[in-house]
């Protein structure tokens, strides 16, 4: 069993409901194993900031907050992240890494648990490579980490979208309108697709599948011809190519001009990043938090926690990052070189399965809308 005196926990990138449940699980499990815990404030920026400060009290207040069991009491119900979050481009530079290492060495931080998305994992693998064993926990409302079936925050965000769509449905019904609503996703259509199906959207646009405007407009015409008053159309954000109008706004105008159905554009935006985490997000966060500490104690690092086939497991961070780039068609030269032929095959299989899963769900959405 590896010996750790103190571990640091941080949350980085876009916040996600359930991050606090993960912080709580890491803290409580580490404390139960006799390991001290510090919460790094504001993501990787907190590690850098602490290196520039000498006053112990200021460090503890602004950058590295000692966490006791009571520090995480009553946080499991809270959205956001009690450790705050940021995106920290300086951490990617040599100077930034030197500052982060200085902090870890001076403050006796032996290991890091980093909670966030793919940018967060890149930071965790860099730290591991510089001698600070690190483990990532996937938390983002986008569910865009290919290595895991579920990211912490996704379920809460879905349920928030669903409530908002239900509200929009009320007003769309009263005014006989189609409300085109755009949701976050950062290039990944899961949020729009799942919530759109569950809300009974008349048409859904996601980045993974080219949107067929004529098909969507016909659905709306048919629905109105059959007497449907209120309708919801759901679009994922950031779908337009450069110079093009955003899909959701473009569709809104086309509905009004081409179908005779009055329409309105709506953007849910950051609202779905907040809120009380659902049971699923709290449970997965708790399982992953405990799992991350246990793995560190087994002497393992450079891993990302995953949920696959409803089991909490883990995978190598580099494998996860390259798998992600393969799925998103962003592989860089030499990316696949460190992996065996069997691992590359495994990556391809996982990409195919994920793409198939999305296609199947999309077909379902088409066949059951009005
Ligand atoms: O990755 C989470 C996410 O909410 C994306 O869905 C969205 O595109 C992005 O972050 C928004 O980032 P910011 O909070 O910096 O506006």
Short mmCIF file of C-alpha atoms and ligand atoms in Angstrom, two decimals:
data_model
loop_
_atom_site.label_atom_id
_atom_site.label_comp_id
_atom_site.label_asym_id
_atom_site.label_seq_id
_atom_site.Cartn_x
_atom_site.Cartn_y
_atom_site.Cartn_z
CA UNK A 1 0.00 0.00 0.00
CA UNK A 2 1.42 3.39 -1.02
CA UNK A 3 2.00 5.94 1.74
CA UNK A 4 0.49 9.37 1.33
CA UNK A 5 0.62 12.06 3.96
CA UNK A 6 -1.44 14.66 2.17
CA UNK A 7 -3.48 14.78 -1.01
CA UNK A 8 -4.89 17.79 -2.85
CA UNK A 9 -8.31 17.91 -4.52
CA UNK A 10 -9.24 20.40 -7.19
CA UNK A 11 -12.10 21.12 -9.57
CA UNK A 12 -11.28 22.64 -12.93
CA UNK A 13 -13.07 23.68 -16.14
CA UNK A 14 -16.83 24.21 -16.33
CA UNK A 15 -18.49 23.37 -13.02
CA UNK A 16 -21.02 20.54 -12.80
CA UNK A 17 -23.59 19.55 -10.18
CA UNK A 18 -22.20 16.66 -8.14
CA UNK A 19 -18.65 18.00 -7.98
CA UNK A 20 -19.21 18.64 -4.26
CA UNK A 21 -20.29 15.05 -3.73
CA UNK A 22 -17.01 13.95 -5.32
CA UNK A 23 -14.97 16.36 -3.16
CA UNK A 24 -16.78 15.05 -0.09
CA UNK A 25 -16.15 11.40 -0.98
CA UNK A 26 -12.45 11.97 -1.69
CA UNK A 27 -12.07 13.95 1.55
CA UNK A 28 -13.90 11.54 3.82
CA UNK A 29 -12.31 8.42 2.37
CA UNK A 30 -8.80 9.89 2.49
CA UNK A 31 -9.29 11.06 6.09
CA UNK A 32 -10.54 7.60 7.05
CA UNK A 33 -7.24 6.22 5.74
CA UNK A 34 -5.21 8.67 7.83
CA UNK A 35 -4.39 10.98 4.91
CA UNK A 36 -4.60 14.77 5.27
CA UNK A 37 -6.58 16.60 2.59
CA UNK A 38 -6.31 20.09 1.14
CA UNK A 39 -8.82 21.63 -1.20
CA UNK A 40 -7.04 23.58 -3.93
CA UNK A 41 -9.04 26.75 -4.52
CA UNK A 42 -9.94 27.75 -8.09
CA UNK A 43 -8.53 24.73 -9.94
CA UNK A 44 -4.93 24.54 -11.12
CA UNK A 45 -4.66 28.32 -10.64
CA UNK A 46 -4.73 27.67 -6.87
CA UNK A 47 -1.63 25.49 -7.11
CA UNK A 48 0.16 28.25 -9.01
CA UNK A 49 -1.03 31.01 -6.69
CA UNK A 50 0.12 29.23 -3.53
CA UNK A 51 3.68 29.17 -4.88
CA UNK A 52 3.82 32.96 -4.94
CA UNK A 53 2.65 33.43 -1.33
CA UNK A 54 4.68 32.94 1.84
CA UNK A 55 2.15 33.71 4.58
CA UNK A 56 0.79 30.36 5.85
CA UNK A 57 -2.60 31.80 6.81
CA UNK A 58 -3.06 33.50 3.46
CA UNK A 59 -2.17 30.27 1.68
CA UNK A 60 -4.71 28.34 3.77
CA UNK A 61 -7.40 30.93 3.16
CA UNK A 62 -6.85 31.75 -0.50
CA UNK A 63 -5.23 28.74 -2.11
CA UNK A 64 -5.02 25.50 -0.11
CA UNK A 65 -7.85 24.99 2.35
CA UNK A 66 -7.31 22.14 4.81
CA UNK A 67 -10.37 19.90 4.63
CA UNK A 68 -11.69 18.06 7.66
CA UNK A 69 -14.72 15.79 7.74
CA UNK A 70 -16.88 18.72 8.86
CA UNK A 71 -15.62 20.95 6.03
CA UNK A 72 -17.63 18.87 3.57
CA UNK A 73 -20.74 18.48 5.73
CA UNK A 74 -23.98 19.51 4.02
CA UNK A 75 -22.25 19.96 0.67
CA UNK A 76 -23.69 16.87 -1.01
CA UNK A 77 -26.91 18.73 -1.80
CA UNK A 78 -25.18 21.74 -3.33
CA UNK A 79 -24.57 22.51 -6.99
CA UNK A 80 -21.45 24.34 -8.17
CA UNK A 81 -18.15 23.55 -6.51
CA UNK A 82 -17.16 24.55 -2.99
CA UNK A 83 -13.53 24.71 -4.21
CA UNK A 84 -14.44 27.02 -7.11
CA UNK A 85 -13.20 26.45 -10.62
CA UNK A 86 -11.30 28.08 -13.44
CA UNK A 87 -9.60 27.34 -16.70
CA UNK A 88 -5.88 28.00 -16.27
CA UNK A 89 -3.85 28.40 -19.49
CA UNK A 90 -0.68 29.31 -17.46
CA UNK A 91 -0.62 25.79 -16.03
CA UNK A 92 0.15 24.48 -19.52
CA UNK A 93 3.43 26.45 -19.64
CA UNK A 94 6.75 25.32 -18.14
CA UNK A 95 6.68 28.26 -15.72
CA UNK A 96 3.17 27.27 -14.61
CA UNK A 97 4.15 23.66 -14.04
CA UNK A 98 7.24 24.76 -12.08
CA UNK A 99 5.01 26.83 -9.78
CA UNK A 100 2.55 23.95 -9.29
CA UNK A 101 5.42 21.58 -8.42
CA UNK A 102 6.91 24.13 -6.03
CA UNK A 103 3.58 24.25 -4.20
CA UNK A 104 3.27 20.46 -4.03
CA UNK A 105 6.83 20.09 -2.70
CA UNK A 106 6.67 22.97 -0.20
CA UNK A 107 3.22 22.00 1.09
CA UNK A 108 3.97 18.25 1.13
CA UNK A 109 1.14 17.43 -1.26
CA UNK A 110 1.91 13.88 -2.41
CA UNK A 111 -0.94 13.34 -4.85
CA UNK A 112 -3.77 15.15 -6.62
CA UNK A 113 -7.34 14.19 -7.44
CA UNK A 114 -8.50 16.43 -10.29
CA UNK A 115 -12.23 16.68 -10.98
CA UNK A 116 -13.36 18.03 -14.37
CA UNK A 117 -13.23 17.36 -18.11
CA UNK A 118 -10.55 16.53 -20.65
CA UNK A 119 -8.54 19.73 -20.01
CA UNK A 120 -8.44 18.79 -16.33
CA UNK A 121 -7.12 15.33 -17.20
CA UNK A 122 -4.35 16.78 -19.36
CA UNK A 123 -3.24 18.69 -16.26
CA UNK A 124 -3.42 15.54 -14.13
CA UNK A 125 -1.28 13.53 -16.53
CA UNK A 126 1.29 16.36 -16.70
CA UNK A 127 1.50 16.39 -12.90
CA UNK A 128 1.92 12.60 -12.79
CA UNK A 129 4.70 12.84 -15.36
CA UNK A 130 6.42 15.38 -13.09
CA UNK A 131 6.29 13.09 -10.06
CA UNK A 132 2.94 13.99 -8.46
CA UNK A 133 0.65 10.95 -8.83
CA UNK A 134 -2.72 12.15 -10.03
CA UNK A 135 -6.13 10.70 -10.79
CA UNK A 136 -8.97 12.33 -12.74
CA UNK A 137 -12.69 12.19 -12.01
CA UNK A 138 -14.94 13.07 -14.98
CA UNK A 139 -17.36 15.87 -14.19
CA UNK A 140 -19.00 17.93 -16.92
CA UNK A 141 -22.61 18.48 -17.92
CA UNK A 142 -21.63 17.69 -21.53
CA UNK A 143 -21.07 13.92 -21.07
CA UNK A 144 -18.36 14.33 -23.70
CA UNK A 145 -15.65 12.11 -22.22
CA UNK A 146 -15.55 9.10 -24.53
CA UNK A 147 -13.93 6.79 -21.96
CA UNK A 148 -16.94 6.94 -19.63
CA UNK A 149 -20.65 6.36 -20.17
CA UNK A 150 -21.48 9.03 -17.60
CA UNK A 151 -19.88 12.23 -16.39
CA UNK A 152 -20.85 13.75 -13.05
CA UNK A 153 -23.34 16.58 -13.65
CA UNK A 154 -24.84 15.16 -16.83
CA UNK A 155 -27.87 13.66 -15.13
CA UNK A 156 -28.68 16.82 -13.19
CA UNK A 157 -28.27 18.96 -16.30
CA UNK A 158 -30.60 16.62 -18.21
CA UNK A 159 -33.27 16.91 -15.57
CA UNK A 160 -32.90 20.69 -15.49
CA UNK A 161 -33.26 20.82 -19.28
CA UNK A 162 -36.33 18.66 -19.00
CA UNK A 163 -37.98 20.94 -16.44
CA UNK A 164 -37.19 23.98 -18.58
CA UNK A 165 -38.60 22.29 -21.69
CA UNK A 166 -41.76 21.46 -19.79
CA UNK A 167 -42.13 25.14 -18.84
CA UNK A 168 -41.54 26.17 -22.43
CA UNK A 169 -44.14 23.67 -23.54
CA UNK A 170 -46.78 25.42 -21.41
CA UNK A 171 -46.26 28.76 -23.12
CA UNK A 172 -45.78 27.21 -26.57
CA UNK A 173 -49.18 25.51 -26.14
CA UNK A 174 -50.91 28.72 -25.08
CA UNK A 175 -49.56 30.65 -28.08
CA UNK A 176 -49.49 27.81 -30.63
CA UNK A 177 -45.76 28.29 -31.17
CA UNK A 178 -42.70 26.22 -31.77
CA UNK A 179 -39.99 27.19 -29.30
CA UNK A 180 -36.54 26.33 -30.55
CA UNK A 181 -34.36 25.90 -27.55
CA UNK A 182 -30.58 25.65 -27.54
CA UNK A 183 -28.69 23.71 -24.87
CA UNK A 184 -25.02 23.43 -24.01
CA UNK A 185 -22.94 20.42 -25.02
CA UNK A 186 -19.70 21.80 -26.39
CA UNK A 187 -19.76 19.74 -29.58
CA UNK A 188 -21.46 16.74 -27.97
CA UNK A 189 -25.16 16.12 -28.60
CA UNK A 190 -25.98 13.87 -25.62
CA UNK A 191 -27.62 16.59 -23.54
CA UNK A 192 -29.80 17.80 -26.43
CA UNK A 193 -30.62 14.28 -27.58
CA UNK A 194 -31.55 12.69 -24.25
CA UNK A 195 -33.47 15.70 -22.98
CA UNK A 196 -35.08 16.27 -26.38
CA UNK A 197 -36.38 12.69 -26.56
CA UNK A 198 -37.64 12.82 -22.99
CA UNK A 199 -39.40 16.13 -23.62
CA UNK A 200 -41.08 14.87 -26.79
CA UNK A 201 -39.30 17.41 -29.03
CA UNK A 202 -40.67 17.66 -32.53
CA UNK A 203 -37.15 17.84 -33.99
CA UNK A 204 -33.62 17.66 -32.55
CA UNK A 205 -30.33 18.97 -33.98
CA UNK A 206 -27.03 17.57 -32.73
CA UNK A 207 -23.47 18.01 -34.01
CA UNK A 208 -22.92 14.27 -34.59
CA UNK A 209 -25.57 14.10 -37.34
CA UNK A 210 -25.95 16.65 -40.16
CA UNK A 211 -29.21 18.44 -39.60
CA UNK A 212 -31.78 18.04 -42.35
CA UNK A 213 -33.71 21.31 -42.26
CA UNK A 214 -36.30 20.20 -44.80
CA UNK A 215 -37.05 17.06 -42.79
CA UNK A 216 -37.38 19.10 -39.58
CA UNK A 217 -39.63 21.70 -41.21
CA UNK A 218 -41.85 18.97 -42.65
CA UNK A 219 -42.23 17.42 -39.20
CA UNK A 220 -43.43 20.78 -37.93
CA UNK A 221 -45.81 21.28 -40.87
CA UNK A 222 -47.24 17.77 -40.39
CA UNK A 223 -47.60 18.24 -36.65
CA UNK A 224 -49.50 21.48 -37.16
CA UNK A 225 -51.65 19.89 -39.87
CA UNK A 226 -52.59 17.19 -37.34
CA UNK A 227 -53.66 19.87 -34.88
CA UNK A 228 -50.62 20.22 -32.66
CA UNK A 229 -50.40 23.68 -31.12
CA UNK A 230 -47.31 23.87 -28.93
CA UNK A 231 -44.00 22.35 -30.00
CA UNK A 232 -40.44 22.20 -28.73
CA UNK A 233 -37.43 21.85 -31.02
CA UNK A 234 -34.07 21.19 -29.34
CA UNK A 235 -30.66 22.14 -30.74
CA UNK A 236 -27.18 21.64 -29.36
CA UNK A 237 -25.02 24.77 -29.12
CA UNK A 238 -21.98 25.59 -31.30
CA UNK A 239 -23.18 23.71 -34.36
CA UNK A 240 -22.64 26.38 -37.01
CA UNK A 241 -19.60 26.29 -39.24
CA UNK A 242 -17.61 29.50 -39.43
CA UNK A 243 -19.55 32.29 -41.11
CA UNK A 244 -22.85 30.40 -40.85
CA UNK A 245 -25.78 31.33 -38.69
CA UNK A 246 -26.18 29.26 -35.53
CA UNK A 247 -28.46 26.28 -36.27
CA UNK A 248 -30.99 27.03 -33.52
CA UNK A 249 -31.46 30.67 -34.57
CA UNK A 250 -31.54 29.77 -38.25
CA UNK A 251 -34.16 27.07 -37.64
CA UNK A 252 -36.29 29.51 -35.62
CA UNK A 253 -36.43 31.92 -38.57
CA UNK A 254 -37.12 29.15 -41.08
CA UNK A 255 -40.00 27.78 -39.02
CA UNK A 256 -41.69 31.18 -39.02
CA UNK A 257 -41.03 31.90 -42.68
CA UNK A 258 -41.50 28.41 -44.19
CA UNK A 259 -44.14 26.64 -42.12
CA UNK A 260 -46.46 29.39 -40.97
CA UNK A 261 -45.92 28.27 -37.37
CA UNK A 262 -44.96 31.17 -35.14
CA UNK A 263 -41.63 30.44 -33.48
CA UNK A 264 -39.30 31.78 -30.80
CA UNK A 265 -35.66 31.20 -30.02
CA UNK A 266 -34.58 30.32 -26.51
CA UNK A 267 -31.14 29.60 -25.05
CA UNK A 268 -30.93 27.75 -21.73
CA UNK A 269 -27.21 28.55 -21.38
CA UNK A 270 -25.57 28.38 -17.97
CA UNK A 271 -28.80 27.73 -16.08
CA UNK A 272 -28.30 23.99 -16.59
CA UNK A 273 -24.85 24.11 -14.97
CA UNK A 274 -26.41 24.86 -11.58
CA UNK A 275 -28.89 23.20 -9.30
CA UNK A 276 -29.22 20.43 -6.75
CA UNK A 277 -27.41 17.30 -7.95
CA UNK A 278 -29.60 14.29 -8.70
CA UNK A 279 -29.31 10.93 -7.00
CA UNK A 280 -27.39 9.48 -9.96
CA UNK A 281 -24.80 12.27 -9.98
CA UNK A 282 -24.31 12.11 -6.21
CA UNK A 283 -23.99 8.34 -6.26
CA UNK A 284 -21.54 8.16 -9.15
CA UNK A 285 -19.53 11.04 -7.65
CA UNK A 286 -19.35 9.22 -4.31
CA UNK A 287 -18.28 5.96 -5.94
CA UNK A 288 -15.66 7.66 -8.09
CA UNK A 289 -14.32 9.75 -5.19
CA UNK A 290 -13.76 6.70 -3.00
CA UNK A 291 -12.40 4.76 -5.98
CA UNK A 292 -9.84 7.47 -6.78
CA UNK A 293 -8.40 7.47 -3.24
CA UNK A 294 -8.31 3.65 -3.14
CA UNK A 295 -6.39 3.54 -6.42
CA UNK A 296 -3.84 6.05 -5.15
CA UNK A 297 -3.38 3.90 -2.04
CA UNK A 298 -2.81 0.87 -4.28
CA UNK A 299 0.08 2.84 -5.78
CA UNK A 300 -1.77 3.56 -9.03
CA UNK A 301 -1.98 6.91 -10.80
CA UNK A 302 -2.42 8.60 -14.16
CA UNK A 303 -5.90 7.13 -14.32
CA UNK A 304 -9.33 8.51 -14.97
CA UNK A 305 -12.37 7.09 -13.20
CA UNK A 306 -15.09 5.80 -15.55
CA UNK A 307 -18.54 4.35 -15.50
CA UNK A 308 -18.87 1.53 -18.01
CA UNK A 309 -21.79 -0.89 -18.24
CA UNK A 310 -23.01 0.53 -14.94
CA UNK A 311 -19.79 -0.33 -13.10
CA UNK A 312 -17.35 2.21 -11.71
CA UNK A 313 -13.92 1.41 -13.08
CA UNK A 314 -10.88 3.32 -14.37
CA UNK A 315 -8.73 3.70 -17.42
CA UNK A 316 -5.30 5.13 -18.22
CA UNK A 317 -5.55 8.90 -18.73
CA UNK A 318 -3.47 8.87 -21.91
CA UNK A 319 -5.68 6.12 -23.33
CA UNK A 320 -8.75 8.18 -22.40
CA UNK A 321 -7.40 11.39 -23.96
CA UNK A 322 -6.37 9.74 -27.23
CA UNK A 323 -9.64 7.78 -27.38
CA UNK A 324 -11.44 11.09 -27.01
CA UNK A 325 -9.43 12.68 -29.82
CA UNK A 326 -10.10 9.64 -32.02
CA UNK A 327 -13.84 9.93 -31.41
CA UNK A 328 -13.80 13.66 -32.09
CA UNK A 329 -11.64 13.23 -35.24
CA UNK A 330 -8.87 15.27 -33.64
CA UNK A 331 -6.04 12.72 -33.57
CA UNK A 332 -2.59 14.29 -33.75
CA UNK A 333 0.46 12.82 -35.52
CA UNK A 334 1.96 10.08 -33.37
CA UNK A 335 -1.02 9.89 -31.00
CA UNK A 336 -1.48 6.15 -31.56
CA UNK A 337 2.20 5.20 -31.41
CA UNK A 338 2.37 4.43 -27.66
CA UNK A 339 -0.50 1.95 -27.94
CA UNK A 340 -0.57 -1.69 -28.98
CA UNK A 341 -2.58 -2.82 -32.00
CA UNK A 342 -5.10 -4.39 -29.60
CA UNK A 343 -5.51 -1.09 -27.72
CA UNK A 344 -6.03 0.83 -30.97
CA UNK A 345 -8.66 -1.73 -32.00
CA UNK A 346 -10.34 -1.29 -28.61
CA UNK A 347 -10.42 2.48 -29.13
CA UNK A 348 -11.95 2.09 -32.59
CA UNK A 349 -14.57 -0.27 -31.22
CA UNK A 350 -15.52 2.14 -28.44
CA UNK A 351 -15.78 5.02 -30.93
CA UNK A 352 -17.99 2.94 -33.20
CA UNK A 353 -20.25 1.91 -30.30
CA UNK A 354 -20.65 5.47 -29.09
CA UNK A 355 -21.45 6.76 -32.58
CA UNK A 356 -23.94 3.89 -33.06
CA UNK A 357 -25.57 4.64 -29.73
CA UNK A 358 -26.10 8.25 -30.77
CA UNK A 359 -27.39 7.28 -34.22
CA UNK A 360 -29.84 4.76 -32.76
CA UNK A 361 -31.19 7.30 -30.29
CA UNK A 362 -31.49 9.88 -33.04
CA UNK A 363 -33.53 7.46 -35.15
CA UNK A 364 -35.77 6.81 -32.14
CA UNK A 365 -36.29 10.54 -31.70
CA UNK A 366 -37.31 10.83 -35.36
CA UNK A 367 -39.73 7.94 -35.25
CA UNK A 368 -41.66 9.00 -32.16
CA UNK A 369 -41.99 12.73 -32.62
CA UNK A 370 -45.44 13.85 -33.70
O1 LIG B 1 -17.97 22.24 -20.77
C1 LIG B 1 -19.04 22.73 -20.04
C2 LIG B 1 -19.65 23.92 -20.73
O2 LIG B 1 -20.78 24.34 -19.98
C3 LIG B 1 -20.06 23.72 -22.19
O3 LIG B 1 -21.28 23.04 -22.32
C4 LIG B 1 -20.10 25.12 -22.69
O4 LIG B 1 -19.89 25.18 -24.09
C5 LIG B 1 -18.97 25.77 -21.94
O5 LIG B 1 -18.74 24.99 -20.78
C6 LIG B 1 -19.27 27.19 -21.52
O6 LIG B 1 -18.13 27.71 -20.93
P1 LIG B 1 -18.09 29.05 -20.08
O7 LIG B 1 -18.65 28.74 -18.72
O8 LIG B 1 -16.66 29.39 -20.03
O9 LIG B 1 -18.94 30.03 -20.79
#
